[in-house]
Tab-separated table of C-alpha atoms in Angstrom:
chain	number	residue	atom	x	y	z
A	1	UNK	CA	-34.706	48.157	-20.067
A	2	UNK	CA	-33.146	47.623	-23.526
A	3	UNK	CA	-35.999	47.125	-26.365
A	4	UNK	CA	-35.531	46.416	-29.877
A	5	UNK	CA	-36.744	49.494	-32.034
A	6	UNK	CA	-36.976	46.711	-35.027
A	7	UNK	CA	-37.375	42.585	-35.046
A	8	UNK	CA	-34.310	40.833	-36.541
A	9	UNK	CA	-35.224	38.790	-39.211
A	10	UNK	CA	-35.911	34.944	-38.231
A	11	UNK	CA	-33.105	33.066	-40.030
A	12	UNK	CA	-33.546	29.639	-41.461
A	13	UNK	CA	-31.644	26.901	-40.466
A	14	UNK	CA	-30.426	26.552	-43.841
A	15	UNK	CA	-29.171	29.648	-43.802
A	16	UNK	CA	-27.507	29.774	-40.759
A	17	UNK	CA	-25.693	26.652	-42.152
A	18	UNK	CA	-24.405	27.654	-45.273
A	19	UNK	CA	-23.480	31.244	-43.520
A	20	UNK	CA	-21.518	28.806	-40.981
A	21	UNK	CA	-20.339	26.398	-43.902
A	22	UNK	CA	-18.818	29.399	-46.175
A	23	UNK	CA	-17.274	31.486	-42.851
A	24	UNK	CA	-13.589	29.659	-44.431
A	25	UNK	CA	-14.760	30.838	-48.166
A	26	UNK	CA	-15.300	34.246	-46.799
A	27	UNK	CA	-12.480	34.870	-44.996
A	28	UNK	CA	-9.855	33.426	-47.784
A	29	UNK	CA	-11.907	35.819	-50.344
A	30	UNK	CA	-11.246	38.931	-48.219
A	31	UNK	CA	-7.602	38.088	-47.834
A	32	UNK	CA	-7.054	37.547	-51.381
A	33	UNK	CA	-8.038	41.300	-51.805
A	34	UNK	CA	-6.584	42.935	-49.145
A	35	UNK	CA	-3.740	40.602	-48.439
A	36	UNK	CA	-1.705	41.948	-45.615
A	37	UNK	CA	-4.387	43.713	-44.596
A	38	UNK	CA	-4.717	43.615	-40.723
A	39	UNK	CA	-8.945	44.535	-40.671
A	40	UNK	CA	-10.016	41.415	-42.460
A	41	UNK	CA	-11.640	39.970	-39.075
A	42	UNK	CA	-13.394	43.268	-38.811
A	43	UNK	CA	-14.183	42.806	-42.592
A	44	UNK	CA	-15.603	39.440	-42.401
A	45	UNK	CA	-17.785	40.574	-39.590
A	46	UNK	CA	-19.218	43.301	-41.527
A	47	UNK	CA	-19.715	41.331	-44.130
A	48	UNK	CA	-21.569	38.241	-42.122
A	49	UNK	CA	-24.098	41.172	-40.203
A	50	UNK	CA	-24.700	42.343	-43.487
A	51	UNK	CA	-25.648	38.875	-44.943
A	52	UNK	CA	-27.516	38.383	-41.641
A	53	UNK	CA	-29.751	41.486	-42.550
A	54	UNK	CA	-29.689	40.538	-45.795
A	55	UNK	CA	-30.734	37.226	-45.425
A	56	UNK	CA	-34.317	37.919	-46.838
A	57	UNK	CA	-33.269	38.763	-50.447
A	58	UNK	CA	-30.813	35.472	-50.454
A	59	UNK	CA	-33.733	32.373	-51.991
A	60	UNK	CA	-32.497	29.714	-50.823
A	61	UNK	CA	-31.578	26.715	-53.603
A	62	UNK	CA	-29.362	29.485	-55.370
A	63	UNK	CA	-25.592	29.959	-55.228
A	64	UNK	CA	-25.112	31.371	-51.413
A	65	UNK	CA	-21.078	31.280	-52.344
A	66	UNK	CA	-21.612	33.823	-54.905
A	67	UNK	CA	-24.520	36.084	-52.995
A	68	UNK	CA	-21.746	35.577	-50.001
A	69	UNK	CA	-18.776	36.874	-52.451
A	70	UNK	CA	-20.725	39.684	-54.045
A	71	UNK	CA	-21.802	41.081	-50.342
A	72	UNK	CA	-17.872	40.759	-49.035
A	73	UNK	CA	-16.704	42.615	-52.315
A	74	UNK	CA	-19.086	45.462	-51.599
A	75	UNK	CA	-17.648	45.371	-48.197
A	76	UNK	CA	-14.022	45.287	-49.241
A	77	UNK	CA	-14.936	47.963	-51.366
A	78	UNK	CA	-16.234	50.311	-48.688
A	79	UNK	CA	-12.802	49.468	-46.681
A	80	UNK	CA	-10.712	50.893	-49.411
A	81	UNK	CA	-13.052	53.502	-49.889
A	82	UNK	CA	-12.698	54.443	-46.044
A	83	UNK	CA	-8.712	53.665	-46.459
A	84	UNK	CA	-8.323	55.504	-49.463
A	85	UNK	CA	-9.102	58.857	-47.200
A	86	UNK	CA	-7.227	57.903	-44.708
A	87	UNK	CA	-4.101	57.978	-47.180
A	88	UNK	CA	-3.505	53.876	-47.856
A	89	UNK	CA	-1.813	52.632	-51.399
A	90	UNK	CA	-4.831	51.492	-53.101
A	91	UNK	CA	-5.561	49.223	-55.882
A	92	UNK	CA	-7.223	50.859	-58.973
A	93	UNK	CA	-11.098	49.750	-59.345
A	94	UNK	CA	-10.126	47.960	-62.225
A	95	UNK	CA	-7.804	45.906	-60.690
A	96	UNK	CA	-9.586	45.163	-57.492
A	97	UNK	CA	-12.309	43.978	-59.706
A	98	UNK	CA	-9.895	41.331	-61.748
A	99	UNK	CA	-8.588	40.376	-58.153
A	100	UNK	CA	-11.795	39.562	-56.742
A	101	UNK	CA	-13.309	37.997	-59.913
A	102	UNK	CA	-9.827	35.651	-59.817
A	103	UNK	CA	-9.654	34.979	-56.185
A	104	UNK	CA	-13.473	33.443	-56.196
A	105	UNK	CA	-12.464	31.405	-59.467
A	106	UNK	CA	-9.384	30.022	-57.868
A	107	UNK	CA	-11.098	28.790	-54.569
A	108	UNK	CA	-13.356	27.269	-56.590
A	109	UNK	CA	-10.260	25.060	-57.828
A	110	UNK	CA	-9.154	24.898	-54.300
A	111	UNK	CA	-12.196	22.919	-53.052
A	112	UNK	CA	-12.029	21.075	-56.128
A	113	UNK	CA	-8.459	20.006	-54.858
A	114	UNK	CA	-9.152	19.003	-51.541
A	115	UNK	CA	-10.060	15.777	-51.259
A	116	UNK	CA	-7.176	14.705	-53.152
A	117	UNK	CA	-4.975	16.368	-50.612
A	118	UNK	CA	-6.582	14.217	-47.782
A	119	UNK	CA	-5.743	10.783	-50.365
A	120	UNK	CA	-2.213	12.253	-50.597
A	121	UNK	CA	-1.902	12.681	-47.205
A	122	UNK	CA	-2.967	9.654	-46.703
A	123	UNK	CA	0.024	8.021	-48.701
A	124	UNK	CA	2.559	10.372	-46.867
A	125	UNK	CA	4.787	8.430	-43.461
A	126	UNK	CA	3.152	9.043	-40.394
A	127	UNK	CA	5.908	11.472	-39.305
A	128	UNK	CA	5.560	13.585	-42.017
A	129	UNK	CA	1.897	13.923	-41.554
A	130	UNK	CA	3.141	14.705	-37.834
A	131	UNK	CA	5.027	17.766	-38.853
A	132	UNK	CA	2.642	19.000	-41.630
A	133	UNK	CA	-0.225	18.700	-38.809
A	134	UNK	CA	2.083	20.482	-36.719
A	135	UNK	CA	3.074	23.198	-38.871
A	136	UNK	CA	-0.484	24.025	-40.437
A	137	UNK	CA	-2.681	23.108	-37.291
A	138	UNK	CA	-1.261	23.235	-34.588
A	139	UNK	CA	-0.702	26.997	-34.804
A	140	UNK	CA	2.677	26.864	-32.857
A	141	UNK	CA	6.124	27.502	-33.790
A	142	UNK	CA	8.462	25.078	-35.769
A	143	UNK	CA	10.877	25.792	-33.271
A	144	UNK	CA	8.204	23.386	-30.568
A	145	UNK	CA	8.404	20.742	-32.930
A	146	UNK	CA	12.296	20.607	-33.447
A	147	UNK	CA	12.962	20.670	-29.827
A	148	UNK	CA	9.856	17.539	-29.467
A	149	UNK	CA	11.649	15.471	-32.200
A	150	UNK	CA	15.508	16.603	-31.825
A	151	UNK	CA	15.331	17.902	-35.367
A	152	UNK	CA	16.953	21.391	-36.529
A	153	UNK	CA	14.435	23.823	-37.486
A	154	UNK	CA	16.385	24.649	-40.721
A	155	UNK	CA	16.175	20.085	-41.809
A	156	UNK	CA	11.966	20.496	-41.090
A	157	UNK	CA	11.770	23.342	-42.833
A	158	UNK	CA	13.699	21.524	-46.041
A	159	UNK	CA	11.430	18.566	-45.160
A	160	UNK	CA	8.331	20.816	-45.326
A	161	UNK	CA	9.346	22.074	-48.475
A	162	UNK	CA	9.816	18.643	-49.907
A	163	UNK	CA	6.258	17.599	-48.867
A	164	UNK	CA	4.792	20.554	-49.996
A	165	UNK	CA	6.098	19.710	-53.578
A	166	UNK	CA	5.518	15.616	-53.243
A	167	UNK	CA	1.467	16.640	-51.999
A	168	UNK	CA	1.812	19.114	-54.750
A	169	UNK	CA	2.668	16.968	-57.693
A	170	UNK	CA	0.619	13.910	-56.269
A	171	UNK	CA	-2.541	16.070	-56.345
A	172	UNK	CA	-1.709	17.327	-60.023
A	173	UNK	CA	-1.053	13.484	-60.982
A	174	UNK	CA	-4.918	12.944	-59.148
A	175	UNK	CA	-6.497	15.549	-61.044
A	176	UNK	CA	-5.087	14.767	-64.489
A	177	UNK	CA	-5.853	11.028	-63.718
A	178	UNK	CA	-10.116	12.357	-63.155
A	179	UNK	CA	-9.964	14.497	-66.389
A	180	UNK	CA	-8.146	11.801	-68.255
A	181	UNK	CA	-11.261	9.438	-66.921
A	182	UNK	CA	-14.066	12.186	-67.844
């Protein structure tokens, strides 16, 4: 019968919620540094055991997003280690560094956009929340939804490009509106 050589550390169930809340963080992080990169599930499972074994040096009430970040860049750095050997087009350290170091600041700014895209959405015709729902949840081709509605795929794509743009400059108009108000 199997037996454990060594106990697993007991985690909190404040940990195991922020682990769960920042899994989206995580994985958006890797991809920023390796983008392309076709091992970033295998990445962000490295990097959640090793938070898991971790999880007695994180004290909880800190930043987790930042322990979380600092644990997937040491694992992103291993990868290119491992992929530098195996003859892959690597970034220098230097640069890997300014990527990571950017990529954290801008999701910051991505959270701090979000709610704003759910009021913009909001303001958007029901059919074109249809088709953006569609095209970024629904995780099936745009070629489903033309046949559905009797649109061309070539008109939804020129309709998803002007909603990107109209949620795009309604979000800027929300976020100048706040900092004008602060």
């Amino acid at each position: 019968m199997f037996q454990r050589k060594s106990k697993s550390p007991q985690p909190s169930a404040e940990f195991v919620c922020l682990l769960t809340e920042y899994q989206a963080d995580l994985w958006a992080y890797i991809i920023a540094q390796l983008p392309g990169c076709q091992d970033v599930a295998d990445i962000l499972q490295k990097t959640n055991l090793a938070l898991w074994t971790k999880q007695d040096q994180f004290e909880l009430g800190t930043n987790f997003k930042a322990w979380a970040f600092r644990v997937a860049r040491f694992e992103v750095l291993a990868y290119l280690k491992k992929s530098k050997r195996g003859s892959w087009l690597v970034f220098r350290e230097e640069l890997a560094e300014t990527i990571a170091s950017e990529s954290a600041d801008e999701m910051d700014s991505s959270m701090e956009r979000l709610p704003y895209l759910d009021a913009c959405m909001q303001q958007l015709r029901p059919e074109d929340q249809q088709l953006l729902k569609h095209r970024y949840q629904a995780n099936a081709p745009l070629e489903d939804y033309a046949q559905k509605t009797g649109r061309s795929v070539s008109s939804l794509s020129v309709t998803l490009y002007r909603l990107r743009a109209a949620l795009r400059s309604c979000i800027k108009e929300k976020l100048q509106e706040e900092r004008g108000n602060a």
